[in-house]
Structures are given as structure tokens and as C-alpha cells.
Amino acid sequence: HSADAFRTDLMTITRFVLNEASKYPESRGDFSILISNIVLGCKFVCAAVNKAGLAKLIGLAGETNVQGEEQKKLDVLSNEVFVKALVSSGRTCILVSEEDEEATFVETTKRGRYCVVFDPLDGSSNIDCGVSIGTIFGIYMMNDGEEPTLEGALQPGKNMVAAGYCMYGSSCTFVMSTGSGVNGFTLDPSLGEFILTHPDIRIPKKGKIYSVNEGNAKNWDGPTAKYVEKCKFPTDGSPAKSLRYIGSMVADVHRTLLYGGIFLYPADKKSPTGKLRVLYEVFPMSFLMEQAGGQSFTGKERSLDLVPKHIHERSPIFLGSYDDVEEIKALYAAEAKNS
Ligand code: P6P
């Protein structure tokens, strides 16, 4: 007989997180509530992003809508929905958002144990041409009763208890790790539920793709220039790598996680500390890469060992397949030895 159109053993993200929580009997369910609020924010943004094209078509985006209200930019709207969802969850104490210059300290009555760092809509400049964009988040846990201070958000990435992203593309894909592997979920709009579609994602040990903005080549330092040269003109007889660069971090990282290869946003003379932000771009993506068997390097150290000094600090980043990142680490080590 034909396969049922509906599977009845659906593993939803809610069930998945609750199953995880049941492994920690002392857990009070706070983390599950926090994640469910992040998931709610992602569903809202997914709906808004999918309408953005239409809104643009009927002249709403960036102009006044039928009520004569100024239509909010999508990244501002996304930030508002995440801040509101996280504060009202009652499980957070500090929020750091790419959209907000200062950190948000949650009022005492609504305070919880988690610090969430996030980019509500990364790559939003790509919306108008339909390129995939995404939300990126990382979660630190504060000690109980500790008065939240900015230091609570300026921890090295290795202290994160969870990290993930949601990609708004041809489908809405939520990828997350709570420290024991990486799992991917796809939104089923007819159910309004994220369904486990990519259990236990492992990045290939070595890849055939490199991902970098070649337009910055004239500003690269020696090791990066040497590495990209090797990708294009291998000296060991191996085939040249393919270049895939979307210019939207979540899309480039998601492809790297599933297909393997290396994503790099190096420092250059123009931006000596690179472009990507430590707390809510470098750390969450590095956390996921390590959990999937890959690695992430800043040009000087393991990305997750970095201790940020301010909340919007930037860092160079080289992340992806373990063996590919090893090659660029060797080139930086050689340069450090010769200098
Ligand atoms: P460039 C998007 O603006 C973003 O912050 C990341 O999503 C992306 O990886 C990067 O910048 C692209 O930067 O300089 O190559 O356009």
C-alpha cells in the first residue's frame, strides 16, 4: 500500500528538547522554555521574511503602509520580536543583539539564568534579491542568584551551553547544538512545527569547497593568500576546490556544515579584526562546527577560546572541515615562526 502521507512518529523540536531535558532530572525546564521562545521568534521571522517580497511588491516595505504607519525594516522587526519573546520567557537576564548598541538587562521580576547573544536577521541586505538569510544565537548560563553584569556576556565561546541558527530560505531550517552533537529541524508550515530532518549532523573531515569573498584578495595577509592559492592551484596533484560564496553567513555556514569545506572571513588591511562579530556570529557557528566534528580558528587561536572585551567585537574566522582548517592553521603557524 502507498506510504502514509502523514508520519505519526514525528520528532518535533519541542519533543526533542524535552527528551534532552529528561536526561537531567534536576533540570527545572528553564532551558526548554527558553528554546521554545527562540523557536517562536524564528517562526515569526520566517513568516515575515516570506511576506517581505510580497510587501515590497505591494509597496509596503520601507514606505508607509495602508494605516499610514512607517513599515519597520525587517531586521528591526525581527529584533523586537526576539527581545520581547526572550524577556517574557522569564528565563533570561542579559540579552546582546546585533541590532542594539547596549546589552539589555532584564528587570528583576522577569529575570532568569540565561544570557542570550543573537543576530536577529543576519545578512538582511540580501532580502530584496531573495537570498537566504538567518537568525544566529548563542546561550550562556549564569550562576544562580548572580547579579547580571556585562562580564556575564563577555565569556569565551567555549562556555556556551547551546548555539544555533535558523535559515530562512527555500525552507525554514533550524540547526542547534546543546553540547552533545548537532541536529537540524525543518519547519512544516502546515503543522507550524519544526520536524527533525537532519539528526546528528557530522561535517565531512575534508571538503572540496572554499568560501571567501575573493574581492578582498588584494588586502589579504600572507597565510590567507597562500591558502586560497593552494585551493585554486593545488601542488599535490589533487583537484582544485570549487568556490561557493553566497555572502550570507548562515547560508554559507549551513552549506559548509552539510557538504564540507571551509568558510573564511579573514582579517585584511581594510578590517584588521575581520568583519564578523565574535559573540553572535563567530562563537555560535564555531560551537556548531566543533560539535559536528569540524573546527574554527581565528588566525591566532581556537575561536571558542577567544575572550571578547566588548559585546560587538569582531574577529577573523576560518571554520569548516577539520582537515581543511588544519591546513590554514599550519600556514599561520609557519608565519608566526618566521616572524
Ligand atoms: P561581505 C552579511 O552582511 C554578513 O554580515 C554575513 O552574513 C556575511 O557572511 C558577510 O557579512 C558578507 O560580507 O563583505 O563578503 O559582503
Short mmCIF file of C-alpha atoms and ligand atoms in Angstrom, two decimals:
data_model
loop_
_atom_site.label_atom_id
_atom_site.label_comp_id
_atom_site.label_asym_id
_atom_site.label_seq_id
_atom_site.Cartn_x
_atom_site.Cartn_y
_atom_site.Cartn_z
CA HIS A 1 0.00 0.00 0.00
CA SER A 2 1.17 3.57 -0.56
CA ALA A 3 3.29 5.15 2.17
CA ASP A 4 1.13 7.23 4.53
CA ALA A 5 1.16 10.93 3.64
CA PHE A 6 1.44 11.63 7.37
CA ARG A 7 4.10 10.14 9.61
CA THR A 8 2.73 9.71 13.12
CA ASP A 9 6.06 9.37 14.88
CA LEU A 10 7.03 12.99 14.29
CA MET A 11 10.01 14.14 16.33
CA THR A 12 9.31 17.85 16.80
CA ILE A 13 11.88 20.25 18.23
CA THR A 14 9.72 20.62 21.35
CA ARG A 15 9.73 16.88 22.00
CA PHE A 16 13.44 16.72 21.15
CA VAL A 17 14.37 19.41 23.68
CA LEU A 18 12.13 17.86 26.36
CA ASN A 19 13.72 14.44 25.74
CA GLU A 20 17.14 16.07 26.14
CA ALA A 21 15.99 17.77 29.37
CA SER A 22 14.78 14.46 30.80
CA LYS A 23 18.44 13.37 30.84
CA TYR A 24 18.98 15.99 33.59
CA PRO A 25 16.40 15.14 36.29
CA GLU A 26 17.34 18.20 38.31
CA SER A 27 16.55 20.47 35.37
CA ARG A 28 13.64 22.77 36.04
CA GLY A 29 12.61 23.02 32.40
CA ASP A 30 14.02 26.54 32.12
CA PHE A 31 16.15 25.71 29.08
CA SER A 32 13.19 24.06 27.29
CA ILE A 33 11.11 27.19 27.88
CA LEU A 34 13.96 29.38 26.62
CA ILE A 35 14.37 27.34 23.42
CA SER A 36 10.62 27.31 22.78
CA ASN A 37 10.66 31.11 22.89
CA ILE A 38 13.58 31.29 20.46
CA VAL A 39 11.71 28.88 18.18
CA LEU A 40 8.61 31.11 18.41
CA GLY A 41 10.71 34.10 17.32
CA CYS A 42 12.05 32.12 14.37
CA LYS A 43 8.56 31.12 13.23
CA PHE A 44 7.51 34.80 13.36
CA VAL A 45 10.56 35.94 11.38
CA CYS A 46 10.08 33.13 8.85
CA ALA A 47 6.52 34.33 8.20
CA ALA A 48 7.63 37.99 7.99
CA VAL A 49 10.56 37.20 5.67
CA ASN A 50 8.34 35.17 3.37
CA LYS A 51 5.95 38.12 3.15
CA ALA A 52 8.76 40.67 2.69
CA GLY A 53 8.94 40.06 -1.05
CA LEU A 54 5.20 40.50 -1.35
CA ALA A 55 5.25 43.56 0.92
CA LYS A 56 7.89 45.05 -1.36
CA LEU A 57 5.72 44.21 -4.37
CA ILE A 58 2.67 45.98 -2.97
CA GLY A 59 4.87 48.84 -1.84
CA LEU A 60 4.71 48.34 1.92
CA ALA A 61 8.32 47.68 2.89
CA GLY A 62 10.22 50.83 3.85
CA GLU A 63 7.29 53.05 2.96
CA THR A 64 4.05 53.88 4.76
CA ASN A 65 1.54 51.04 4.82
CA VAL A 66 -2.22 51.34 4.41
CA GLN A 67 -2.56 52.58 8.02
CA GLY A 68 -0.04 55.27 7.14
CA GLU A 69 2.46 53.71 9.58
CA GLU A 70 6.13 53.62 8.62
CA GLN A 71 6.74 49.94 7.71
CA LYS A 72 9.52 48.69 10.02
CA LYS A 73 12.67 47.30 8.45
CA LEU A 74 12.63 43.53 8.78
CA ASP A 75 15.75 43.36 10.93
CA VAL A 76 14.32 45.92 13.38
CA LEU A 77 11.03 43.98 13.50
CA SER A 78 12.89 40.68 14.00
CA ASN A 79 14.94 42.17 16.82
CA GLU A 80 11.81 43.41 18.58
CA VAL A 81 10.12 40.01 18.39
CA PHE A 82 13.16 38.19 19.79
CA VAL A 83 13.74 40.70 22.60
CA LYS A 84 10.06 40.53 23.60
CA ALA A 85 9.96 36.70 23.40
CA LEU A 86 13.18 36.32 25.41
CA VAL A 87 12.26 38.86 28.12
CA SER A 88 8.73 37.48 28.50
CA SER A 89 10.13 33.91 28.77
CA GLY A 90 11.27 34.85 32.29
CA ARG A 91 14.44 32.75 31.72
CA THR A 92 16.91 35.42 30.64
CA CYS A 93 18.95 38.07 32.46
CA ILE A 94 21.15 39.60 29.75
CA LEU A 95 20.48 39.98 26.00
CA VAL A 96 23.07 41.07 23.44
CA SER A 97 21.69 41.79 19.98
CA GLU A 98 23.48 42.88 16.81
CA GLU A 99 20.71 45.48 16.50
CA ASP A 100 21.22 47.08 19.92
CA GLU A 101 24.30 49.15 20.79
CA GLU A 102 23.93 48.33 24.52
CA ALA A 103 23.16 45.00 26.21
CA THR A 104 19.63 44.57 27.63
CA PHE A 105 19.49 43.77 31.38
CA VAL A 106 16.17 42.08 32.13
CA GLU A 107 14.18 43.58 35.01
CA THR A 108 14.37 41.63 38.27
CA THR A 109 10.79 40.32 38.21
CA LYS A 110 11.34 38.68 34.82
CA ARG A 111 14.95 37.61 35.35
CA GLY A 112 16.21 34.05 34.65
CA ARG A 113 19.57 32.29 34.45
CA TYR A 114 20.44 32.62 30.77
CA CYS A 115 22.34 35.20 28.73
CA VAL A 116 21.37 35.10 25.04
CA VAL A 117 23.53 36.67 22.33
CA PHE A 118 21.95 36.88 18.89
CA ASP A 119 21.82 38.39 15.44
CA PRO A 120 18.09 38.53 14.74
CA LEU A 121 18.43 38.76 10.96
CA ASP A 122 21.94 38.24 9.67
CA GLY A 123 22.53 39.07 6.02
CA SER A 124 19.39 41.17 5.83
CA SER A 125 20.89 43.21 2.96
CA ASN A 126 20.18 40.08 0.85
CA ILE A 127 16.40 40.09 1.45
CA ASP A 128 15.45 42.11 -1.63
CA CYS A 129 17.11 39.65 -4.01
CA GLY A 130 15.68 36.57 -2.28
CA VAL A 131 18.99 35.13 -0.98
CA SER A 132 18.67 33.01 2.18
CA ILE A 133 19.23 34.90 5.46
CA GLY A 134 19.11 33.80 9.07
CA THR A 135 18.94 34.24 12.83
CA ILE A 136 22.04 33.23 14.81
CA PHE A 137 22.07 32.71 18.61
CA GLY A 138 24.28 31.56 21.46
CA ILE A 139 23.34 30.84 25.10
CA TYR A 140 25.41 31.21 28.29
CA MET A 141 24.13 30.13 31.71
CA MET A 142 24.74 32.46 34.68
CA ASN A 143 25.30 31.15 38.21
CA ASP A 144 22.06 31.23 40.19
CA GLY A 145 21.38 34.46 42.01
CA GLU A 146 24.47 36.14 40.50
CA GLU A 147 23.77 39.85 39.79
CA PRO A 148 23.96 40.03 35.97
CA THR A 149 26.84 42.20 34.75
CA LEU A 150 28.29 42.73 31.29
CA GLU A 151 31.08 40.23 32.17
CA GLY A 152 28.35 37.56 32.03
CA ALA A 153 28.08 38.23 28.30
CA LEU A 154 31.83 38.63 27.69
CA GLN A 155 32.67 34.95 28.23
CA PRO A 156 34.74 32.80 25.86
CA GLY A 157 32.60 30.85 23.38
CA LYS A 158 33.65 27.55 24.98
CA ASN A 159 31.40 28.48 27.95
CA MET A 160 28.27 28.46 25.79
CA VAL A 161 25.69 25.83 26.79
CA ALA A 162 23.95 25.97 23.40
CA ALA A 163 24.09 27.67 20.00
CA GLY A 164 22.22 27.55 16.73
CA TYR A 165 20.78 29.30 13.72
CA CYS A 166 17.58 29.42 11.73
CA MET A 167 17.91 29.80 7.96
CA TYR A 168 15.07 31.46 6.04
CA GLY A 169 15.42 30.08 2.52
CA SER A 170 13.55 27.69 0.24
CA SER A 171 12.59 26.03 3.54
CA CYS A 172 12.95 27.22 7.13
CA THR A 173 15.72 25.16 8.74
CA PHE A 174 16.62 25.34 12.45
CA VAL A 175 20.04 23.90 13.40
CA MET A 176 21.06 23.67 17.06
CA SER A 177 23.50 22.06 19.48
CA THR A 178 23.20 21.80 23.27
CA GLY A 179 26.68 20.35 23.58
CA SER A 180 26.04 16.76 22.50
CA GLY A 181 26.02 16.91 18.71
CA VAL A 182 24.17 18.97 16.10
CA ASN A 183 20.59 18.44 14.93
CA GLY A 184 18.59 20.07 12.14
CA PHE A 185 14.85 20.67 12.02
CA THR A 186 12.68 21.82 9.11
CA LEU A 187 9.51 23.86 9.59
CA ASP A 188 6.37 22.14 8.35
CA PRO A 189 4.15 25.16 7.71
CA SER A 190 1.01 23.01 7.67
CA LEU A 191 1.75 21.95 11.27
CA GLY A 192 3.63 25.07 12.40
CA GLU A 193 6.16 22.64 13.90
CA PHE A 194 9.89 22.15 13.35
CA ILE A 195 10.41 18.45 12.48
CA LEU A 196 13.73 16.62 13.00
CA THR A 197 15.05 16.18 9.43
CA HIS A 198 18.85 16.19 9.97
CA PRO A 199 19.66 14.06 13.05
CA ASP A 200 23.27 14.12 14.32
CA ILE A 201 24.85 16.27 11.56
CA ARG A 202 28.57 15.47 11.03
CA ILE A 203 30.70 17.67 8.77
CA PRO A 204 32.91 15.74 6.28
CA LYS A 205 36.52 15.56 7.52
CA LYS A 206 37.73 17.26 4.33
CA GLY A 207 35.79 19.21 1.69
CA LYS A 208 36.01 20.25 -1.96
CA ILE A 209 34.69 23.83 -1.47
CA TYR A 210 36.26 27.05 -0.24
CA SER A 211 34.05 30.03 0.60
CA VAL A 212 35.51 33.54 0.76
CA ASN A 213 34.91 36.99 -0.73
CA GLU A 214 37.65 36.99 -3.38
CA GLY A 215 37.01 40.69 -3.88
CA ASN A 216 39.09 41.31 -0.75
CA ALA A 217 42.10 39.39 -2.15
CA LYS A 218 44.31 42.47 -2.55
CA ASN A 219 44.03 43.10 1.22
CA TRP A 220 44.70 39.55 2.46
CA ASP A 221 47.70 38.65 4.61
CA GLY A 222 50.26 36.03 3.54
CA PRO A 223 48.80 32.83 5.02
CA THR A 224 45.27 33.52 3.71
CA ALA A 225 46.61 34.41 0.24
CA LYS A 226 48.78 31.25 0.22
CA TYR A 227 45.86 29.08 1.34
CA VAL A 228 43.44 30.38 -1.33
CA GLU A 229 46.20 29.97 -3.94
CA LYS A 230 46.52 26.30 -2.88
CA CYS A 231 42.74 25.87 -3.24
CA LYS A 232 42.91 27.12 -6.83
CA PHE A 233 46.28 25.68 -7.88
CA PRO A 234 46.90 22.57 -5.74
CA THR A 235 50.55 21.48 -5.79
CA ASP A 236 49.89 17.91 -4.62
CA GLY A 237 48.03 16.81 -7.75
CA SER A 238 44.65 16.98 -6.01
CA PRO A 239 41.78 18.64 -7.89
CA ALA A 240 41.20 22.37 -7.38
CA LYS A 241 38.46 23.27 -4.92
CA SER A 242 35.20 24.92 -6.05
CA LEU A 243 34.39 28.43 -4.88
CA ARG A 244 30.93 28.89 -3.39
CA TYR A 245 30.23 32.28 -1.75
CA ILE A 246 26.68 33.43 -1.02
CA GLY A 247 27.57 36.43 1.15
CA SER A 248 25.04 35.44 3.81
CA MET A 249 26.82 33.76 6.72
CA VAL A 250 24.02 31.40 7.74
CA ALA A 251 23.68 30.11 4.14
CA ASP A 252 27.46 29.74 3.66
CA VAL A 253 27.88 28.00 7.02
CA HIS A 254 24.87 25.70 6.51
CA ARG A 255 26.27 24.53 3.15
CA THR A 256 29.72 24.05 4.74
CA LEU A 257 28.20 22.01 7.62
CA LEU A 258 26.32 19.68 5.24
CA TYR A 259 28.74 19.44 2.29
CA GLY A 260 32.10 20.10 4.00
CA GLY A 261 34.83 22.57 3.00
CA ILE A 262 35.99 25.81 4.56
CA PHE A 263 34.39 29.22 5.12
CA LEU A 264 36.73 32.12 5.72
CA TYR A 265 36.29 35.77 6.58
CA PRO A 266 39.91 36.74 7.17
CA ALA A 267 41.30 39.95 8.60
CA ASP A 268 42.64 42.30 5.97
CA LYS A 269 44.30 45.71 5.75
CA LYS A 270 40.82 47.31 5.47
CA SER A 271 39.40 45.49 8.54
CA PRO A 272 42.29 44.26 10.72
CA THR A 273 39.94 42.30 13.02
CA GLY A 274 37.84 40.89 10.18
CA LYS A 275 34.15 41.69 9.71
CA LEU A 276 32.17 39.04 11.59
CA ARG A 277 31.11 39.61 15.19
CA VAL A 278 32.54 37.41 17.94
CA LEU A 279 29.56 36.90 20.26
CA TYR A 280 26.70 36.26 17.86
CA GLU A 281 28.36 35.13 14.61
CA VAL A 282 31.81 33.62 15.30
CA PHE A 283 31.03 31.84 18.60
CA PRO A 284 27.71 30.16 17.69
CA MET A 285 28.98 28.94 14.28
CA SER A 286 32.26 27.76 15.84
CA PHE A 287 30.38 25.92 18.60
CA LEU A 288 28.27 24.11 15.98
CA MET A 289 31.30 23.28 13.82
CA GLU A 290 33.18 21.68 16.74
CA GLN A 291 30.05 19.76 17.80
CA ALA A 292 29.76 18.42 14.22
CA GLY A 293 33.41 17.27 14.15
CA GLY A 294 34.88 20.32 12.40
CA GLN A 295 36.82 23.22 13.88
CA SER A 296 37.15 27.00 13.89
CA PHE A 297 40.27 29.19 14.06
CA THR A 298 40.77 32.97 14.28
CA GLY A 299 44.20 33.07 12.63
CA LYS A 300 45.76 33.13 16.11
CA GLU A 301 43.80 30.68 18.31
CA ARG A 302 40.82 28.32 18.57
CA SER A 303 37.82 30.62 18.04
CA LEU A 304 35.98 29.39 21.14
CA ASP A 305 38.97 30.29 23.37
CA LEU A 306 38.70 33.98 22.46
CA VAL A 307 37.69 36.23 25.38
CA PRO A 308 35.79 39.23 23.94
CA LYS A 309 36.40 42.65 25.52
CA HIS A 310 33.25 44.32 24.22
CA ILE A 311 29.93 42.97 23.02
CA HIS A 312 30.23 43.95 19.31
CA GLU A 313 33.87 42.92 18.90
CA ARG A 314 34.85 41.40 15.55
CA SER A 315 37.28 38.57 14.73
CA PRO A 316 38.69 36.88 11.65
CA ILE A 317 37.29 33.36 11.23
CA PHE A 318 38.30 30.18 9.40
CA LEU A 319 35.79 27.38 10.02
CA GLY A 320 34.69 24.08 8.49
CA SER A 321 36.08 20.62 7.80
CA TYR A 322 38.72 19.55 10.31
CA ASP A 323 41.47 18.80 7.77
CA ASP A 324 40.85 21.97 5.74
CA VAL A 325 41.16 24.21 8.81
CA GLU A 326 44.30 22.30 9.85
CA GLU A 327 45.94 23.44 6.59
CA ILE A 328 45.34 27.11 7.23
CA LYS A 329 46.45 26.74 10.87
CA ALA A 330 49.76 25.32 9.60
CA LEU A 331 50.25 28.32 7.31
CA TYR A 332 49.61 30.79 10.16
CA ALA A 333 51.89 28.79 12.49
CA ALA A 334 54.67 28.88 9.86
CA GLU A 335 54.29 32.64 9.51
CA ALA A 336 54.35 33.11 13.31
CA LYS A 337 57.59 31.06 13.46
CA ASN A 338 59.25 33.08 10.70
CA SER A 339 58.26 36.47 12.14
P1 P6P B 1 30.95 40.63 2.50
C1 P6P B 1 26.16 39.84 5.81
O1 P6P B 1 26.18 41.24 5.64
C2 P6P B 1 27.35 39.44 6.66
O2 P6P B 1 27.28 40.02 7.91
C3 P6P B 1 27.41 37.93 6.77
O3 P6P B 1 26.15 37.35 6.77
C4 P6P B 1 28.22 37.53 5.55
O4 P6P B 1 28.95 36.34 5.74
C5 P6P B 1 29.17 38.71 5.39
O5 P6P B 1 28.56 39.84 6.02
C6 P6P B 1 29.42 39.03 3.94
O6 P6P B 1 30.36 40.10 3.92
O7 P6P B 1 31.99 41.66 2.91
O8 P6P B 1 31.59 39.46 1.80
O9 P6P B 1 29.78 41.19 1.75
#
